[in-house]
Amino acid sequence: MPKRLQARVAPCSSRRRRGPGFAFALLWSLILLASAVPAGEGSLRPASSKGRSGPTIPSTLIELDGSISSSPDGAELGYQWRQLSGPDVTLSDPTAAKPYFRTSEPGTYVFELVVTADDLASEPHIVQLEIEAENLPPVAKTPREISGQVGKVLEVDGSDSFDPEGEELFYRWRSLSPGLELPSDEVTNPVLTFEPTEEGVYEVELVVLTAS
């Protein structure tokens, strides 16, 4: 996202102050890959599990759903969920129709559901969930405010900007102050340099981009 700063220009020696660091939160996307595969006719039918799609944040609750399972004569069902692989999680109740769990890391999560009624048990039904890391935007970092001297070159350093995935950055500087025209050969550099001609407060904006 864009980062703005103020440059205060006065007849004084130049100095630079760096603002505080920035933090970013990791987001995850949940993709449900399971599909319902009923057992043979006359047997118990374990149903597909449902998950929530779209971005999630660490420690988000994910729900498994076997409530549409059925038995041939409508008998009351018992449920048995079991995790087969993936980052370890704890189900809220492995014998519930709709247990849930918390996840905070990407990976492939595989669960098994078996339903029972009287002395019968269904074939296991496999549920697979893919949780992938979302591509995060790059972060623009500059000093919040710098001071300079009229007639001397002023330097604004944006080279501490970064991309969480480590992609190459492209820089775009823009003047937000009337009367301040930035050199055209400087606006795509990590470090912007320009020479103020009069005292005042100037604002410039830095936007960083990646190829993706």
Coordinates of C-alpha atoms in Angstrom, one line a residue:
M1 CA 0.0 0.0 0.0
P2 CA 1.2 3.6 -0.5
K3 CA 3.5 5.2 2.1
R4 CA 3.5 8.9 2.5
L5 CA 6.1 11.1 4.2
Q6 CA 6.7 14.8 4.9
A7 CA 9.9 16.5 4.0
R8 CA 10.5 19.7 5.9
V9 CA 12.9 22.0 4.2
A10 CA 14.6 24.9 6.0
P11 CA 18.0 26.6 6.0
C12 CA 19.6 24.1 8.4
S13 CA 21.9 21.0 8.2
S14 CA 20.3 17.8 6.9
R15 CA 19.2 15.0 9.2
R16 CA 17.2 11.9 8.9
R17 CA 14.8 10.1 11.2
R18 CA 13.4 6.6 10.7
G19 CA 10.0 5.8 11.8
P20 CA 9.0 2.6 13.7
G21 CA 8.9 -0.8 11.9
F22 CA 5.9 -2.4 10.5
A23 CA 4.2 -5.7 11.2
F24 CA 2.0 -7.8 8.9
A25 CA -0.4 -10.6 9.6
L26 CA -0.4 -13.8 7.8
L27 CA -3.6 -14.8 6.1
W28 CA -4.6 -18.3 4.9
S29 CA -7.1 -19.4 2.3
L30 CA -9.1 -22.6 2.8
I31 CA -10.1 -24.8 -0.2
L32 CA -12.4 -27.8 0.2
L33 CA -11.4 -30.6 -2.1
A34 CA -13.7 -33.4 -0.7
S35 CA -16.7 -34.8 -2.5
A36 CA -19.4 -37.2 -1.4
V37 CA -19.0 -40.9 -2.3
P38 CA -21.9 -42.9 -1.0
A39 CA -21.5 -46.6 0.0
G40 CA -23.4 -49.4 -1.7
E41 CA -27.2 -49.5 -1.7
G42 CA -28.8 -50.6 1.6
S43 CA -25.7 -49.6 3.7
L44 CA -24.9 -46.6 5.8
R45 CA -24.0 -43.5 3.8
P46 CA -21.3 -41.2 5.2
A47 CA -21.7 -37.7 3.8
S48 CA -19.2 -35.2 2.5
S49 CA -17.7 -32.8 5.0
K50 CA -18.2 -29.1 4.5
G51 CA -15.6 -26.4 5.1
R52 CA -15.6 -22.6 4.8
S53 CA -14.0 -21.1 1.7
G54 CA -12.2 -17.8 1.4
P55 CA -9.4 -16.1 3.4
T56 CA -9.0 -17.2 7.0
I57 CA -6.6 -16.0 9.7
P58 CA -4.4 -18.1 12.0
S59 CA -6.5 -19.9 14.7
T60 CA -9.7 -19.7 12.7
L61 CA -12.3 -22.4 13.4
I62 CA -12.9 -24.9 10.6
E63 CA -16.1 -27.1 10.7
L64 CA -16.5 -30.6 9.4
D65 CA -20.0 -31.7 8.6
G66 CA -21.3 -35.2 8.4
S67 CA -24.9 -34.4 9.3
I68 CA -26.4 -35.5 6.0
S69 CA -25.3 -39.1 6.5
S70 CA -28.1 -41.7 6.5
S71 CA -29.0 -45.2 7.4
P72 CA -31.4 -47.6 5.4
D73 CA -34.1 -47.7 8.1
G74 CA -33.6 -44.2 9.5
A75 CA -31.9 -45.4 12.7
E76 CA -30.0 -43.0 14.9
L77 CA -26.5 -42.6 13.8
G78 CA -23.2 -42.5 15.6
Y79 CA -20.2 -40.6 14.2
Q80 CA -16.5 -41.3 14.4
W81 CA -14.1 -38.7 13.0
R82 CA -10.3 -39.4 12.8
Q83 CA -7.4 -37.3 11.4
L84 CA -5.3 -39.3 9.1
S85 CA -2.6 -36.8 8.1
G86 CA -1.6 -33.2 8.0
P87 CA -0.6 -30.7 10.8
D88 CA -1.9 -32.0 14.1
V89 CA -5.2 -30.6 15.2
T90 CA -7.7 -31.4 18.0
L91 CA -11.3 -32.0 17.1
S92 CA -13.8 -30.5 19.4
D93 CA -15.7 -33.8 19.6
P94 CA -14.7 -36.7 17.3
T95 CA -18.2 -38.3 17.9
A96 CA -20.2 -35.3 16.9
A97 CA -21.9 -34.8 13.5
K98 CA -20.2 -31.4 13.1
P99 CA -16.9 -31.3 15.0
Y100 CA -14.6 -28.3 14.5
F101 CA -10.9 -27.5 14.9
R102 CA -8.5 -24.6 14.9
T103 CA -5.7 -24.3 12.3
S104 CA -2.9 -21.8 12.1
E105 CA -0.6 -23.2 9.4
P106 CA -0.9 -24.2 5.7
G107 CA -1.0 -27.8 4.6
T108 CA -3.1 -30.7 3.5
Y109 CA -5.5 -32.0 6.2
V110 CA -7.1 -35.4 5.7
F111 CA -9.9 -36.8 7.9
E112 CA -11.9 -40.0 8.0
L113 CA -15.6 -40.3 8.8
V114 CA -17.3 -43.6 9.8
V115 CA -21.0 -43.6 10.7
T116 CA -22.6 -46.4 12.8
A117 CA -26.2 -47.6 13.5
D118 CA -27.0 -50.6 15.7
D119 CA -24.4 -53.2 14.8
L120 CA -23.6 -51.7 11.3
A121 CA -20.8 -49.5 10.3
S122 CA -20.2 -47.6 7.0
E123 CA -17.2 -47.7 4.8
P124 CA -14.8 -44.9 5.8
H125 CA -15.3 -41.6 3.9
I126 CA -12.2 -39.5 3.3
V127 CA -12.3 -35.7 3.6
Q128 CA -9.3 -33.6 2.3
L129 CA -8.8 -29.9 3.0
E130 CA -6.1 -27.8 1.4
I131 CA -5.1 -24.7 3.3
E132 CA -2.7 -22.5 1.3
A133 CA -0.8 -19.3 2.1
E134 CA -2.3 -16.2 0.4
N135 CA 0.0 -14.0 -1.6
L136 CA 0.5 -10.9 0.5
P137 CA 1.0 -7.4 -0.9
P138 CA 4.4 -5.7 -0.7
V139 CA 5.1 -3.2 2.1
A140 CA 6.4 0.3 1.4
K141 CA 8.8 1.7 4.1
T142 CA 10.3 5.2 4.3
P143 CA 11.3 7.6 7.0
R144 CA 8.2 9.3 8.3
E145 CA 9.8 12.7 8.2
I146 CA 13.2 14.1 7.1
S147 CA 14.7 17.6 7.1
G148 CA 16.9 19.2 4.5
Q149 CA 18.5 22.5 3.4
V150 CA 17.4 24.8 0.6
G151 CA 19.7 24.3 -2.4
K152 CA 21.1 21.0 -1.3
V153 CA 20.1 17.5 -2.5
L154 CA 17.5 15.8 -0.3
E155 CA 17.4 12.0 -0.2
V156 CA 14.4 9.9 0.6
D157 CA 15.3 6.2 1.1
G158 CA 12.6 3.6 0.3
S159 CA 15.0 0.7 0.0
D160 CA 13.8 -0.9 3.3
S161 CA 10.5 -1.8 1.5
F162 CA 9.9 -5.5 1.1
D163 CA 7.7 -8.2 -0.2
P164 CA 6.7 -11.0 2.2
E165 CA 7.2 -13.6 -0.5
G166 CA 10.6 -12.1 -1.5
E167 CA 9.5 -11.0 -5.0
E168 CA 11.4 -8.2 -6.8
L169 CA 10.0 -4.8 -6.1
F170 CA 9.2 -1.9 -8.5
Y171 CA 9.1 1.6 -7.1
R172 CA 6.8 4.5 -7.9
W173 CA 7.4 7.9 -6.3
R174 CA 4.8 10.7 -6.6
S175 CA 4.7 14.3 -5.3
L176 CA 1.6 15.3 -3.3
S177 CA 2.7 18.9 -2.9
P178 CA 1.9 21.6 -5.5
G179 CA 5.0 23.1 -6.9
L180 CA 7.2 20.1 -6.2
E181 CA 8.1 18.3 -9.4
L182 CA 10.2 15.2 -9.0
P183 CA 12.9 14.3 -11.5
S184 CA 11.5 11.8 -14.0
D185 CA 14.7 9.7 -13.8
E186 CA 14.3 9.3 -10.1
V187 CA 10.7 8.3 -9.6
T188 CA 11.4 4.5 -10.2
N189 CA 14.4 4.2 -8.0
P190 CA 14.5 2.8 -4.4
V191 CA 16.1 6.1 -3.2
L192 CA 14.5 9.3 -4.4
T193 CA 16.7 12.4 -4.6
F194 CA 15.6 16.0 -5.4
E195 CA 16.8 19.5 -4.7
P196 CA 14.3 21.9 -3.0
T197 CA 14.4 25.5 -4.2
E198 CA 12.5 27.1 -1.3
E199 CA 11.6 26.5 2.4
G200 CA 8.4 24.6 3.1
V201 CA 6.8 21.2 3.9
Y202 CA 6.7 18.8 1.1
E203 CA 4.8 15.5 0.8
V204 CA 5.8 12.6 -1.4
E205 CA 4.2 9.1 -1.8
L206 CA 5.9 5.8 -2.5
V207 CA 4.1 2.8 -4.0
V208 CA 5.9 -0.5 -4.3
L209 CA 4.7 -3.2 -6.7
T210 CA 5.7 -6.8 -7.7
A211 CA 5.3 -8.5 -11.0
S212 CA 2.4 -10.6 -9.7

